[in-house]
mmCIF file with all atom_site columns, C-alpha atoms and ligand atoms in Angstrom:
data_model
loop_
_atom_site.group_PDB
_atom_site.id
_atom_site.type_symbol
_atom_site.label_atom_id
_atom_site.label_alt_id
_atom_site.label_comp_id
_atom_site.label_asym_id
_atom_site.label_entity_id
_atom_site.label_seq_id
_atom_site.pdbx_PDB_ins_code
_atom_site.Cartn_x
_atom_site.Cartn_y
_atom_site.Cartn_z
_atom_site.occupancy
_atom_site.B_iso_or_equiv
_atom_site.pdbx_formal_charge
_atom_site.auth_seq_id
_atom_site.auth_comp_id
_atom_site.auth_asym_id
_atom_site.auth_atom_id
_atom_site.pdbx_PDB_model_num
ATOM   1   C CA  . MET A 1 1   ? -21.962 51.143 -106.005 1.00 57.00 ? 1235 MET A CA  1
ATOM   2   C CA  . GLY A 1 2   ? -25.025 49.969 -107.923 1.00 89.00 ? 1236 GLY A CA  1
ATOM   3   C CA  . TRP A 1 3   ? -23.875 50.927 -111.352 1.00 92.00 ? 1237 TRP A CA  1
ATOM   4   C CA  . TRP A 1 4   ? -20.357 49.491 -110.741 1.00 91.00 ? 1238 TRP A CA  1
ATOM   5   C CA  . THR A 1 5   ? -21.666 46.255 -109.350 1.00 91.00 ? 1239 THR A CA  1
ATOM   6   C CA  . ASP A 1 6   ? -24.512 45.839 -111.768 1.00 91.00 ? 1240 ASP A CA  1
ATOM   7   C CA  . ARG A 1 7   ? -23.016 47.058 -114.984 1.00 90.00 ? 1241 ARG A CA  1
ATOM   8   C CA  . MET A 1 8   ? -19.202 46.897 -114.776 1.00 93.00 ? 1242 MET A CA  1
ATOM   9   C CA  . LEU A 1 9   ? -18.350 44.031 -112.457 1.00 95.00 ? 1243 LEU A CA  1
ATOM   10  C CA  . PRO A 1 10  ? -19.729 41.147 -114.392 1.00 96.00 ? 1244 PRO A CA  1
ATOM   11  C CA  . GLY A 1 11  ? -17.581 41.940 -117.396 1.00 96.00 ? 1245 GLY A CA  1
ATOM   12  C CA  . ILE A 1 12  ? -14.539 42.571 -115.259 1.00 96.00 ? 1246 ILE A CA  1
ATOM   13  C CA  . THR A 1 13  ? -15.066 39.323 -113.325 1.00 96.00 ? 1247 THR A CA  1
ATOM   14  C CA  . ASP A 1 14  ? -15.643 37.298 -116.585 1.00 97.00 ? 1248 ASP A CA  1
ATOM   15  C CA  . ARG A 1 15  ? -12.371 38.575 -117.923 1.00 96.00 ? 1249 ARG A CA  1
ATOM   16  C CA  . ILE A 1 16  ? -10.249 37.771 -114.785 1.00 95.00 ? 1250 ILE A CA  1
ATOM   17  C CA  . LEU A 1 17  ? -11.952 34.510 -114.088 1.00 96.00 ? 1251 LEU A CA  1
ATOM   18  C CA  . GLY A 1 18  ? -12.009 33.516 -117.779 1.00 96.00 ? 1252 GLY A CA  1
ATOM   19  C CA  . ASP A 1 19  ? -8.222  33.024 -117.536 1.00 95.00 ? 1253 ASP A CA  1
ATOM   20  C CA  . GLU A 1 20  ? -7.158  29.759 -119.375 1.00 95.00 ? 1254 GLU A CA  1
ATOM   21  C CA  . ARG A 1 21  ? -5.180  28.647 -116.427 1.00 95.00 ? 1255 ARG A CA  1
ATOM   22  C CA  . ILE A 1 22  ? -8.230  28.758 -114.201 1.00 97.00 ? 1256 ILE A CA  1
ATOM   23  C CA  . ALA A 1 23  ? -10.206 26.847 -116.879 1.00 98.00 ? 1257 ALA A CA  1
ATOM   24  C CA  . THR A 1 24  ? -7.914  23.952 -116.231 1.00 97.00 ? 1258 THR A CA  1
ATOM   25  C CA  . VAL A 1 25  ? -8.827  23.890 -112.578 1.00 98.00 ? 1259 VAL A CA  1
ATOM   26  C CA  . ARG A 1 26  ? -12.614 24.413 -113.451 1.00 98.00 ? 1260 ARG A CA  1
ATOM   27  C CA  . ALA A 1 27  ? -12.330 21.208 -115.600 1.00 98.00 ? 1261 ALA A CA  1
ATOM   28  C CA  . GLU A 1 28  ? -10.844 19.348 -112.757 1.00 98.00 ? 1262 GLU A CA  1
ATOM   29  C CA  . VAL A 1 29  ? -13.419 20.577 -110.250 1.00 98.00 ? 1263 VAL A CA  1
ATOM   30  C CA  . CYS A 1 30  ? -16.381 19.742 -112.554 1.00 98.00 ? 1264 CYS A CA  1
ATOM   31  C CA  . ALA A 1 31  ? -15.108 16.274 -113.271 1.00 98.00 ? 1265 ALA A CA  1
ATOM   32  C CA  . GLY A 1 32  ? -17.368 13.671 -111.494 1.00 97.00 ? 1266 GLY A CA  1
ATOM   33  C CA  . LEU A 1 33  ? -20.551 15.829 -111.428 1.00 98.00 ? 1267 LEU A CA  1
ATOM   34  C CA  . CYS A 1 34  ? -23.501 13.911 -112.517 1.00 97.00 ? 1268 CYS A CA  1
ATOM   35  C CA  . GLY A 1 35  ? -27.281 13.951 -112.552 1.00 98.00 ? 1269 GLY A CA  1
ATOM   36  C CA  . ASP A 1 36  ? -29.306 17.104 -111.638 1.00 98.00 ? 1270 ASP A CA  1
ATOM   37  C CA  . ILE A 1 37  ? -26.994 19.704 -110.218 1.00 98.00 ? 1271 ILE A CA  1
ATOM   38  C CA  . VAL A 1 38  ? -27.323 23.147 -108.664 1.00 98.00 ? 1272 VAL A CA  1
ATOM   39  C CA  . GLU A 1 39  ? -24.680 25.813 -109.230 1.00 98.00 ? 1273 GLU A CA  1
ATOM   40  C CA  . ILE A 1 40  ? -24.598 28.667 -106.839 1.00 98.00 ? 1274 ILE A CA  1
ATOM   41  C CA  . GLY A 1 41  ? -23.172 32.033 -108.052 1.00 98.00 ? 1275 GLY A CA  1
ATOM   42  C CA  . PHE A 1 42  ? -23.455 30.841 -111.644 1.00 98.00 ? 1276 PHE A CA  1
ATOM   43  C CA  . GLY A 1 43  ? -21.948 34.127 -112.832 1.00 98.00 ? 1277 GLY A CA  1
ATOM   44  C CA  . THR A 1 44  ? -21.414 34.417 -116.562 1.00 98.00 ? 1278 THR A CA  1
ATOM   45  C CA  . GLY A 1 45  ? -21.406 30.639 -117.020 1.00 98.00 ? 1279 GLY A CA  1
ATOM   46  C CA  . LEU A 1 46  ? -17.700 29.952 -117.146 1.00 98.00 ? 1280 LEU A CA  1
ATOM   47  C CA  . ASN A 1 47  ? -18.201 26.449 -115.854 1.00 98.00 ? 1281 ASN A CA  1
ATOM   48  C CA  . VAL A 1 48  ? -20.621 25.481 -118.570 1.00 98.00 ? 1282 VAL A CA  1
ATOM   49  C CA  . ALA A 1 49  ? -18.080 24.268 -121.047 1.00 98.00 ? 1283 ALA A CA  1
ATOM   50  C CA  . HIS A 1 50  ? -16.695 21.955 -118.295 1.00 98.00 ? 1284 HIS A CA  1
ATOM   51  C CA  . TYR A 1 51  ? -19.791 20.178 -117.267 1.00 98.00 ? 1285 TYR A CA  1
ATOM   52  C CA  . PRO A 1 52  ? -19.304 16.465 -117.937 1.00 98.00 ? 1286 PRO A CA  1
ATOM   53  C CA  . ALA A 1 53  ? -21.799 14.699 -120.237 1.00 97.00 ? 1287 ALA A CA  1
ATOM   54  C CA  . THR A 1 54  ? -23.057 12.823 -117.060 1.00 98.00 ? 1288 THR A CA  1
ATOM   55  C CA  . VAL A 1 55  ? -24.713 16.107 -115.894 1.00 98.00 ? 1289 VAL A CA  1
ATOM   56  C CA  . THR A 1 56  ? -28.419 15.972 -116.832 1.00 98.00 ? 1290 THR A CA  1
ATOM   57  C CA  . SER A 1 57  ? -29.658 19.403 -115.771 1.00 98.00 ? 1291 SER A CA  1
ATOM   58  C CA  . VAL A 1 58  ? -28.303 22.481 -114.009 1.00 98.00 ? 1292 VAL A CA  1
ATOM   59  C CA  . THR A 1 59  ? -30.220 24.866 -111.817 1.00 98.00 ? 1293 THR A CA  1
ATOM   60  C CA  . ALA A 1 60  ? -28.304 28.153 -111.947 1.00 98.00 ? 1294 ALA A CA  1
ATOM   61  C CA  . VAL A 1 61  ? -28.530 30.432 -108.951 1.00 98.00 ? 1295 VAL A CA  1
ATOM   62  C CA  . GLU A 1 62  ? -27.337 33.950 -109.744 1.00 98.00 ? 1296 GLU A CA  1
ATOM   63  C CA  . PRO A 1 63  ? -28.438 37.400 -108.656 1.00 97.00 ? 1297 PRO A CA  1
ATOM   64  C CA  . SER A 1 64  ? -26.840 39.408 -111.336 1.00 97.00 ? 1298 SER A CA  1
ATOM   65  C CA  . GLU A 1 65  ? -29.002 40.073 -114.441 1.00 97.00 ? 1299 GLU A CA  1
ATOM   66  C CA  . LEU A 1 66  ? -26.076 41.094 -116.637 1.00 97.00 ? 1300 LEU A CA  1
ATOM   67  C CA  . SER A 1 67  ? -24.073 38.021 -115.642 1.00 98.00 ? 1301 SER A CA  1
ATOM   68  C CA  . TRP A 1 68  ? -27.134 35.884 -116.552 1.00 98.00 ? 1302 TRP A CA  1
ATOM   69  C CA  . GLU A 1 69  ? -27.332 37.633 -119.936 1.00 98.00 ? 1303 GLU A CA  1
ATOM   70  C CA  . MET A 1 70  ? -23.672 37.309 -120.636 1.00 98.00 ? 1304 MET A CA  1
ATOM   71  C CA  . ALA A 1 71  ? -23.979 33.490 -119.859 1.00 98.00 ? 1305 ALA A CA  1
ATOM   72  C CA  . GLN A 1 72  ? -26.576 32.951 -122.569 1.00 98.00 ? 1306 GLN A CA  1
ATOM   73  C CA  . PRO A 1 73  ? -24.191 32.232 -125.470 1.00 98.00 ? 1307 PRO A CA  1
ATOM   74  C CA  . ARG A 1 74  ? -22.306 29.694 -123.297 1.00 98.00 ? 1308 ARG A CA  1
ATOM   75  C CA  . ILE A 1 75  ? -25.662 28.051 -122.286 1.00 98.00 ? 1309 ILE A CA  1
ATOM   76  C CA  . ALA A 1 76  ? -26.765 28.000 -126.004 1.00 98.00 ? 1310 ALA A CA  1
ATOM   77  C CA  . ALA A 1 77  ? -23.598 26.228 -127.060 1.00 98.00 ? 1311 ALA A CA  1
ATOM   78  C CA  . SER A 1 78  ? -23.965 23.616 -124.413 1.00 97.00 ? 1312 SER A CA  1
ATOM   79  C CA  . ARG A 1 79  ? -25.814 20.337 -124.583 1.00 95.00 ? 1313 ARG A CA  1
ATOM   80  C CA  . THR A 1 80  ? -26.643 20.479 -120.897 1.00 97.00 ? 1314 THR A CA  1
ATOM   81  C CA  . SER A 1 81  ? -29.938 21.958 -119.947 1.00 98.00 ? 1315 SER A CA  1
ATOM   82  C CA  . VAL A 1 82  ? -29.410 24.994 -117.747 1.00 98.00 ? 1316 VAL A CA  1
ATOM   83  C CA  . VAL A 1 83  ? -32.328 26.763 -116.013 1.00 98.00 ? 1317 VAL A CA  1
ATOM   84  C CA  . ARG A 1 84  ? -32.100 29.779 -113.752 1.00 98.00 ? 1318 ARG A CA  1
ATOM   85  C CA  . GLY A 1 85  ? -33.528 28.563 -110.475 1.00 96.00 ? 1319 GLY A CA  1
ATOM   86  C CA  . GLY A 1 86  ? -33.264 31.477 -108.095 1.00 94.00 ? 1320 GLY A CA  1
ATOM   87  C CA  . LEU A 1 87  ? -31.244 34.598 -107.093 1.00 96.00 ? 1321 LEU A CA  1
ATOM   88  C CA  . ASP A 1 88  ? -29.779 33.819 -103.766 1.00 98.00 ? 1322 ASP A CA  1
ATOM   89  C CA  . GLY A 1 89  ? -27.656 30.859 -102.582 1.00 98.00 ? 1323 GLY A CA  1
ATOM   90  C CA  . GLN A 1 90  ? -28.841 31.625 -99.060  1.00 98.00 ? 1324 GLN A CA  1
ATOM   91  C CA  . ARG A 1 91  ? -32.382 30.549 -99.940  1.00 98.00 ? 1325 ARG A CA  1
ATOM   92  C CA  . LEU A 1 92  ? -32.488 27.810 -102.590 1.00 98.00 ? 1326 LEU A CA  1
ATOM   93  C CA  . ASP A 1 93  ? -35.761 27.363 -104.287 1.00 97.00 ? 1327 ASP A CA  1
ATOM   94  C CA  . LEU A 1 94  ? -35.445 23.555 -104.449 1.00 98.00 ? 1328 LEU A CA  1
ATOM   95  C CA  . PRO A 1 95  ? -37.004 20.720 -102.315 1.00 98.00 ? 1329 PRO A CA  1
ATOM   96  C CA  . ASP A 1 96  ? -34.970 18.872 -99.759  1.00 98.00 ? 1330 ASP A CA  1
ATOM   97  C CA  . ALA A 1 97  ? -32.721 16.115 -101.097 1.00 98.00 ? 1331 ALA A CA  1
ATOM   98  C CA  . SER A 1 98  ? -33.766 16.915 -104.657 1.00 98.00 ? 1332 SER A CA  1
ATOM   99  C CA  . THR A 1 99  ? -30.246 17.503 -106.113 1.00 98.00 ? 1333 THR A CA  1
ATOM   100 C CA  . ASP A 1 100 ? -27.415 15.043 -106.986 1.00 98.00 ? 1334 ASP A CA  1
ATOM   101 C CA  . ALA A 1 101 ? -24.564 17.518 -106.708 1.00 98.00 ? 1335 ALA A CA  1
ATOM   102 C CA  . ALA A 1 102 ? -23.728 21.084 -106.220 1.00 98.00 ? 1336 ALA A CA  1
ATOM   103 C CA  . LEU A 1 103 ? -21.124 23.363 -107.677 1.00 99.00 ? 1337 LEU A CA  1
ATOM   104 C CA  . SER A 1 104 ? -19.621 26.564 -106.290 1.00 98.00 ? 1338 SER A CA  1
ATOM   105 C CA  . THR A 1 105 ? -16.633 28.362 -107.873 1.00 98.00 ? 1339 THR A CA  1
ATOM   106 C CA  . PHE A 1 106 ? -15.385 31.699 -106.524 1.00 98.00 ? 1340 PHE A CA  1
ATOM   107 C CA  . THR A 1 107 ? -18.679 32.325 -104.923 1.00 98.00 ? 1341 THR A CA  1
ATOM   108 C CA  . MET A 1 108 ? -18.213 31.437 -101.152 1.00 98.00 ? 1342 MET A CA  1
ATOM   109 C CA  . CYS A 1 109 ? -16.312 34.590 -100.895 1.00 98.00 ? 1343 CYS A CA  1
ATOM   110 C CA  . THR A 1 110 ? -19.240 36.761 -101.842 1.00 98.00 ? 1344 THR A CA  1
ATOM   111 C CA  . ILE A 1 111 ? -22.357 35.261 -100.325 1.00 98.00 ? 1345 ILE A CA  1
ATOM   112 C CA  . PRO A 1 112 ? -23.095 37.351 -97.325  1.00 98.00 ? 1346 PRO A CA  1
ATOM   113 C CA  . ASP A 1 113 ? -24.117 34.485 -94.915  1.00 98.00 ? 1347 ASP A CA  1
ATOM   114 C CA  . LEU A 1 114 ? -21.997 31.516 -96.018  1.00 98.00 ? 1348 LEU A CA  1
ATOM   115 C CA  . ASP A 1 115 ? -23.071 29.339 -93.106  1.00 98.00 ? 1349 ASP A CA  1
ATOM   116 C CA  . LEU A 1 116 ? -26.619 29.658 -94.197  1.00 98.00 ? 1350 LEU A CA  1
ATOM   117 C CA  . ALA A 1 117 ? -25.727 28.993 -97.866  1.00 98.00 ? 1351 ALA A CA  1
ATOM   118 C CA  . LEU A 1 118 ? -23.960 25.843 -96.942  1.00 98.00 ? 1352 LEU A CA  1
ATOM   119 C CA  . ARG A 1 119 ? -26.932 24.761 -94.876  1.00 98.00 ? 1353 ARG A CA  1
ATOM   120 C CA  . GLU A 1 120 ? -29.111 25.243 -97.946  1.00 98.00 ? 1354 GLU A CA  1
ATOM   121 C CA  . VAL A 1 121 ? -26.694 23.280 -100.135 1.00 98.00 ? 1355 VAL A CA  1
ATOM   122 C CA  . SER A 1 122 ? -26.784 20.459 -97.659  1.00 98.00 ? 1356 SER A CA  1
ATOM   123 C CA  . ARG A 1 123 ? -30.529 20.588 -97.425  1.00 98.00 ? 1357 ARG A CA  1
ATOM   124 C CA  . VAL A 1 124 ? -31.100 20.271 -101.152 1.00 98.00 ? 1358 VAL A CA  1
ATOM   125 C CA  . LEU A 1 125 ? -28.382 17.585 -101.637 1.00 98.00 ? 1359 LEU A CA  1
ATOM   126 C CA  . ARG A 1 126 ? -29.503 13.979 -101.586 1.00 98.00 ? 1360 ARG A CA  1
ATOM   127 C CA  . PRO A 1 127 ? -27.572 11.865 -98.973  1.00 98.00 ? 1361 PRO A CA  1
ATOM   128 C CA  . GLY A 1 128 ? -24.220 10.896 -100.548 1.00 98.00 ? 1362 GLY A CA  1
ATOM   129 C CA  . GLY A 1 129 ? -24.506 13.956 -102.868 1.00 98.00 ? 1363 GLY A CA  1
ATOM   130 C CA  . ARG A 1 130 ? -21.353 16.110 -103.271 1.00 98.00 ? 1364 ARG A CA  1
ATOM   131 C CA  . LEU A 1 131 ? -20.486 19.807 -103.271 1.00 98.00 ? 1365 LEU A CA  1
ATOM   132 C CA  . HIS A 1 132 ? -17.619 20.456 -105.628 1.00 98.00 ? 1366 HIS A CA  1
ATOM   133 C CA  . PHE A 1 133 ? -15.809 23.735 -104.902 1.00 98.00 ? 1367 PHE A CA  1
ATOM   134 C CA  . LEU A 1 134 ? -13.046 25.968 -106.153 1.00 98.00 ? 1368 LEU A CA  1
ATOM   135 C CA  . GLU A 1 135 ? -12.798 28.949 -103.926 1.00 98.00 ? 1369 GLU A CA  1
ATOM   136 C CA  . HIS A 1 136 ? -10.328 31.617 -102.763 1.00 98.00 ? 1370 HIS A CA  1
ATOM   137 C CA  . GLY A 1 137 ? -9.995  32.644 -99.198  1.00 98.00 ? 1371 GLY A CA  1
ATOM   138 C CA  . LEU A 1 138 ? -7.747  33.108 -96.104  1.00 98.00 ? 1372 LEU A CA  1
ATOM   139 C CA  . SER A 1 139 ? -4.090  32.388 -96.756  1.00 98.00 ? 1373 SER A CA  1
ATOM   140 C CA  . SER A 1 140 ? -2.169  30.058 -94.480  1.00 98.00 ? 1374 SER A CA  1
ATOM   141 C CA  . ASP A 1 141 ? 0.726   32.449 -94.647  1.00 98.00 ? 1375 ASP A CA  1
ATOM   142 C CA  . PRO A 1 142 ? 0.413   35.085 -91.866  1.00 98.00 ? 1376 PRO A CA  1
ATOM   143 C CA  . GLY A 1 143 ? 2.031   37.764 -93.903  1.00 98.00 ? 1377 GLY A CA  1
ATOM   144 C CA  . VAL A 1 144 ? -0.385  37.391 -96.797  1.00 98.00 ? 1378 VAL A CA  1
ATOM   145 C CA  . ALA A 1 145 ? -3.277  36.989 -94.287  1.00 98.00 ? 1379 ALA A CA  1
ATOM   146 C CA  . ARG A 1 146 ? -2.343  40.320 -92.716  1.00 98.00 ? 1380 ARG A CA  1
ATOM   147 C CA  . TRP A 1 147 ? -2.701  41.995 -96.212  1.00 98.00 ? 1381 TRP A CA  1
ATOM   148 C CA  . GLN A 1 148 ? -5.901  40.183 -96.868  1.00 98.00 ? 1382 GLN A CA  1
ATOM   149 C CA  . ARG A 1 149 ? -7.242  41.699 -93.679  1.00 98.00 ? 1383 ARG A CA  1
ATOM   150 C CA  . ARG A 1 150 ? -6.087  45.161 -94.512  1.00 98.00 ? 1384 ARG A CA  1
ATOM   151 C CA  . LEU A 1 151 ? -7.363  45.072 -98.143  1.00 98.00 ? 1385 LEU A CA  1
ATOM   152 C CA  . ARG A 1 152 ? -10.694 43.349 -97.298  1.00 97.00 ? 1386 ARG A CA  1
ATOM   153 C CA  . PRO A 1 153 ? -12.817 46.468 -96.919  1.00 97.00 ? 1387 PRO A CA  1
ATOM   154 C CA  . LEU A 1 154 ? -11.696 47.957 -100.267 1.00 97.00 ? 1388 LEU A CA  1
ATOM   155 C CA  . ASN A 1 155 ? -11.800 44.678 -102.062 1.00 96.00 ? 1389 ASN A CA  1
ATOM   156 C CA  . SER A 1 156 ? -15.353 44.169 -100.812 1.00 97.00 ? 1390 SER A CA  1
ATOM   157 C CA  . ARG A 1 157 ? -16.447 47.511 -102.081 1.00 95.00 ? 1391 ARG A CA  1
ATOM   158 C CA  . LEU A 1 158 ? -14.890 47.101 -105.457 1.00 94.00 ? 1392 LEU A CA  1
ATOM   159 C CA  . GLY A 1 159 ? -15.662 43.288 -105.658 1.00 95.00 ? 1393 GLY A CA  1
ATOM   160 C CA  . GLY A 1 160 ? -19.430 43.237 -104.972 1.00 95.00 ? 1394 GLY A CA  1
ATOM   161 C CA  . GLY A 1 161 ? -19.015 42.003 -101.397 1.00 96.00 ? 1395 GLY A CA  1
ATOM   162 C CA  . CYS A 1 162 ? -16.117 39.610 -102.072 1.00 97.00 ? 1396 CYS A CA  1
ATOM   163 C CA  . GLN A 1 163 ? -14.265 38.884 -98.706  1.00 98.00 ? 1397 GLN A CA  1
ATOM   164 C CA  . LEU A 1 164 ? -10.527 38.228 -99.313  1.00 98.00 ? 1398 LEU A CA  1
ATOM   165 C CA  . ASN A 1 165 ? -9.970  36.271 -96.038  1.00 98.00 ? 1399 ASN A CA  1
ATOM   166 C CA  . ARG A 1 166 ? -12.641 33.765 -95.451  1.00 98.00 ? 1400 ARG A CA  1
ATOM   167 C CA  . PRO A 1 167 ? -11.411 30.641 -93.881  1.00 98.00 ? 1401 PRO A CA  1
ATOM   168 C CA  . ILE A 1 168 ? -13.358 28.319 -96.359  1.00 98.00 ? 1402 ILE A CA  1
ATOM   169 C CA  . ASP A 1 169 ? -12.181 25.237 -94.661  1.00 98.00 ? 1403 ASP A CA  1
ATOM   170 C CA  . ALA A 1 170 ? -13.534 26.347 -91.279  1.00 98.00 ? 1404 ALA A CA  1
ATOM   171 C CA  . TYR A 1 171 ? -16.953 27.175 -92.895  1.00 98.00 ? 1405 TYR A CA  1
ATOM   172 C CA  . LEU A 1 172 ? -17.040 23.685 -94.425  1.00 98.00 ? 1406 LEU A CA  1
ATOM   173 C CA  . ASP A 1 173 ? -15.945 22.052 -91.242  1.00 98.00 ? 1407 ASP A CA  1
ATOM   174 C CA  . ARG A 1 174 ? -18.832 23.504 -89.254  1.00 98.00 ? 1408 ARG A CA  1
ATOM   175 C CA  . SER A 1 175 ? -21.393 22.806 -91.973  1.00 98.00 ? 1409 SER A CA  1
ATOM   176 C CA  . ASP A 1 176 ? -23.507 19.566 -92.234  1.00 97.00 ? 1410 ASP A CA  1
ATOM   177 C CA  . LEU A 1 177 ? -21.221 18.417 -95.116  1.00 98.00 ? 1411 LEU A CA  1
ATOM   178 C CA  . ARG A 1 178 ? -18.162 16.260 -94.671  1.00 98.00 ? 1412 ARG A CA  1
ATOM   179 C CA  . VAL A 1 179 ? -15.009 17.371 -96.423  1.00 98.00 ? 1413 VAL A CA  1
ATOM   180 C CA  . GLU A 1 180 ? -13.619 14.470 -98.397  1.00 97.00 ? 1414 GLU A CA  1
ATOM   181 C CA  . ARG A 1 181 ? -10.999 16.134 -100.480 1.00 98.00 ? 1415 ARG A CA  1
ATOM   182 C CA  . LEU A 1 182 ? -9.354  19.539 -99.965  1.00 98.00 ? 1416 LEU A CA  1
ATOM   183 C CA  . GLU A 1 183 ? -6.263  21.011 -101.628 1.00 98.00 ? 1417 GLU A CA  1
ATOM   184 C CA  . THR A 1 184 ? -5.032  24.426 -100.793 1.00 98.00 ? 1418 THR A CA  1
ATOM   185 C CA  . GLY A 1 185 ? -2.367  26.621 -102.308 1.00 98.00 ? 1419 GLY A CA  1
ATOM   186 C CA  . TYR A 1 186 ? -1.750  29.646 -104.503 1.00 98.00 ? 1420 TYR A CA  1
ATOM   187 C CA  . GLY A 1 187 ? -3.234  30.018 -108.009 1.00 96.00 ? 1421 GLY A CA  1
ATOM   188 C CA  . GLU A 1 188 ? -2.542  32.751 -110.498 1.00 90.00 ? 1422 GLU A CA  1
ATOM   189 C CA  . GLY A 1 189 ? -2.428  36.401 -109.591 1.00 92.00 ? 1423 GLY A CA  1
ATOM   190 C CA  . PRO A 1 190 ? -1.520  38.479 -106.488 1.00 96.00 ? 1424 PRO A CA  1
ATOM   191 C CA  . LYS A 1 191 ? -1.229  36.317 -103.456 1.00 98.00 ? 1425 LYS A CA  1
ATOM   192 C CA  . VAL A 1 192 ? -3.959  38.194 -101.483 1.00 98.00 ? 1426 VAL A CA  1
ATOM   193 C CA  . GLY A 1 193 ? -6.549  36.949 -103.863 1.00 97.00 ? 1427 GLY A CA  1
ATOM   194 C CA  . ALA A 1 194 ? -5.023  33.744 -105.041 1.00 97.00 ? 1428 ALA A CA  1
ATOM   195 C CA  . PHE A 1 195 ? -5.035  31.318 -102.015 1.00 98.00 ? 1429 PHE A CA  1
ATOM   196 C CA  . ARG A 1 196 ? -7.288  28.563 -103.244 1.00 98.00 ? 1430 ARG A CA  1
ATOM   197 C CA  . TYR A 1 197 ? -9.437  25.881 -101.672 1.00 98.00 ? 1431 TYR A CA  1
ATOM   198 C CA  . VAL A 1 198 ? -10.284 23.142 -104.050 1.00 98.00 ? 1432 VAL A CA  1
ATOM   199 C CA  . GLY A 1 199 ? -12.115 19.915 -103.334 1.00 98.00 ? 1433 GLY A CA  1
ATOM   200 C CA  . THR A 1 200 ? -15.398 18.127 -102.519 1.00 98.00 ? 1434 THR A CA  1
ATOM   201 C CA  . ALA A 1 201 ? -17.579 17.695 -99.525  1.00 98.00 ? 1435 ALA A CA  1
ATOM   202 C CA  . VAL A 1 202 ? -20.319 15.089 -99.180  1.00 98.00 ? 1436 VAL A CA  1
ATOM   203 C CA  . LYS A 1 203 ? -23.603 15.000 -97.475  1.00 98.00 ? 1437 LYS A CA  1
ATOM   204 C CA  . PRO A 1 204 ? -23.509 12.134 -95.093  1.00 97.00 ? 1438 PRO A CA  1
ATOM   205 C CA  . THR A 1 205 ? -25.909 9.247  -95.790  1.00 95.00 ? 1439 THR A CA  1
ATOM   206 C CA  . ALA A 1 206 ? -27.003 8.863  -92.102  1.00 76.00 ? 1440 ALA A CA  1
HETATM 207 C C1  . SAM B 2 .   ? -16.678 36.167 -108.307 1.00 71.37 ? 479  SAM B C1  1
HETATM 208 S S1  . SAM B 2 .   ? -18.224 35.737 -109.097 1.00 71.37 ? 479  SAM B S1  1
HETATM 209 C C2  . SAM B 2 .   ? -17.955 34.057 -109.655 1.00 71.37 ? 479  SAM B C2  1
HETATM 210 C C3  . SAM B 2 .   ? -18.849 33.637 -110.748 1.00 71.37 ? 479  SAM B C3  1
HETATM 211 C C4  . SAM B 2 .   ? -18.675 32.211 -111.217 1.00 71.37 ? 479  SAM B C4  1
HETATM 212 N N1  . SAM B 2 .   ? -19.081 31.312 -110.189 1.00 71.37 ? 479  SAM B N1  1
HETATM 213 C C5  . SAM B 2 .   ? -17.361 31.945 -111.773 1.00 71.37 ? 479  SAM B C5  1
HETATM 214 O O1  . SAM B 2 .   ? -16.685 30.995 -111.311 1.00 71.37 ? 479  SAM B O1  1
HETATM 215 O O2  . SAM B 2 .   ? -16.954 32.561 -112.737 1.00 71.37 ? 479  SAM B O2  1
HETATM 216 C C6  . SAM B 2 .   ? -19.241 35.566 -107.675 1.00 71.37 ? 479  SAM B C6  1
HETATM 217 C C7  . SAM B 2 .   ? -20.665 35.335 -108.188 1.00 71.37 ? 479  SAM B C7  1
HETATM 218 O O3  . SAM B 2 .   ? -21.524 35.217 -106.932 1.00 71.37 ? 479  SAM B O3  1
HETATM 219 C C8  . SAM B 2 .   ? -22.740 35.854 -107.209 1.00 71.37 ? 479  SAM B C8  1
HETATM 220 N N2  . SAM B 2 .   ? -23.459 36.116 -105.919 1.00 71.37 ? 479  SAM B N2  1
HETATM 221 C C9  . SAM B 2 .   ? -23.417 37.116 -105.148 1.00 71.37 ? 479  SAM B C9  1
HETATM 222 N N3  . SAM B 2 .   ? -24.162 37.014 -104.163 1.00 71.37 ? 479  SAM B N3  1
HETATM 223 C C10 . SAM B 2 .   ? -24.815 35.820 -104.259 1.00 71.37 ? 479  SAM B C10 1
HETATM 224 C C11 . SAM B 2 .   ? -25.766 35.127 -103.494 1.00 71.37 ? 479  SAM B C11 1
HETATM 225 N N4  . SAM B 2 .   ? -26.277 35.633 -102.287 1.00 71.37 ? 479  SAM B N4  1
HETATM 226 N N5  . SAM B 2 .   ? -26.231 33.917 -104.020 1.00 71.37 ? 479  SAM B N5  1
HETATM 227 C C12 . SAM B 2 .   ? -25.688 33.385 -105.114 1.00 71.37 ? 479  SAM B C12 1
HETATM 228 N N6  . SAM B 2 .   ? -24.733 34.016 -105.844 1.00 71.37 ? 479  SAM B N6  1
HETATM 229 C C13 . SAM B 2 .   ? -24.358 35.219 -105.417 1.00 71.37 ? 479  SAM B C13 1
HETATM 230 C C14 . SAM B 2 .   ? -22.338 37.113 -107.973 1.00 71.37 ? 479  SAM B C14 1
HETATM 231 O O4  . SAM B 2 .   ? -23.405 37.683 -108.664 1.00 71.37 ? 479  SAM B O4  1
HETATM 232 C C15 . SAM B 2 .   ? -21.222 36.489 -108.915 1.00 71.37 ? 479  SAM B C15 1
HETATM 233 O O5  . SAM B 2 .   ? -21.842 36.044 -110.126 1.00 71.37 ? 479  SAM B O5  1
#
C-alpha cells in the first residue's frame, strides 16, 4: 500500500477534509489557541487558515512528505510561522512543558499508539496548556458502531491506518489530560465515519 498511502491518499484526504462545512468546525476548534503550539498530524495544512493571530509559532508533526509539500502554499500564505518539527506524534521532538497548546484534527484515528501520543502531548504541554481536538471515532449508536467494526479493517487499509471506531473520549479519560469540553454528534458524510468528538482537554496545573 506504499504507493496508495504515499502518493494518492494525501490528495484524497485533502479533498474530503477540505469540505467547507468542516472548515467551519476547524475555525471553532482553533479559536482560543495562543502562543507556541504543536499540531500533530498536520496533514496538508487545512488548519493553517484558521490559526488565530494569537498563535506565535506552530511545530508541525507530519510523517507524509507529500502532505507536507501540499501544505506549503497554505503555510506561505499565512502570517504564522510553521516549522516541521517531527514525523511522529508518538515521539515528539520537544522538551517537557515547552508548548502552550496542542492541536489535533482527524489524527487520533490514525496514530498507531494513541495512548502514547496523548502522553507525549501531555508531556510537552505546559501546565494549564490545552489540547484542542476535532476527531472522528466510535459512534454512540450501536447499529452504526456495528458497521464501524465491520468496516474497520478495510477502512484502515484504504485510509492509511485510520481506525473507524476508536472511543476518543475513553482515550482522553485515561490520559494525563483533563477533558474540559466535549461535544459529540454526527458531522457530514456517511455515519460510519462522521461521528465526531470536538473539544478541549487541559494539562492540570498540579
Ligand atoms: C486524516 S489525516 C488528517 C490531516 C489533518 N490533521 C487534517 O485535519 O486535515 C491524518 C494525518 O495523520 C498523519 N499521521 C499518521 N500517522 C501519524 C503519526 N504517527 N504521527 C503524526 N501524524 C500521523 C497522516 O500522515 C495524516 O496527515
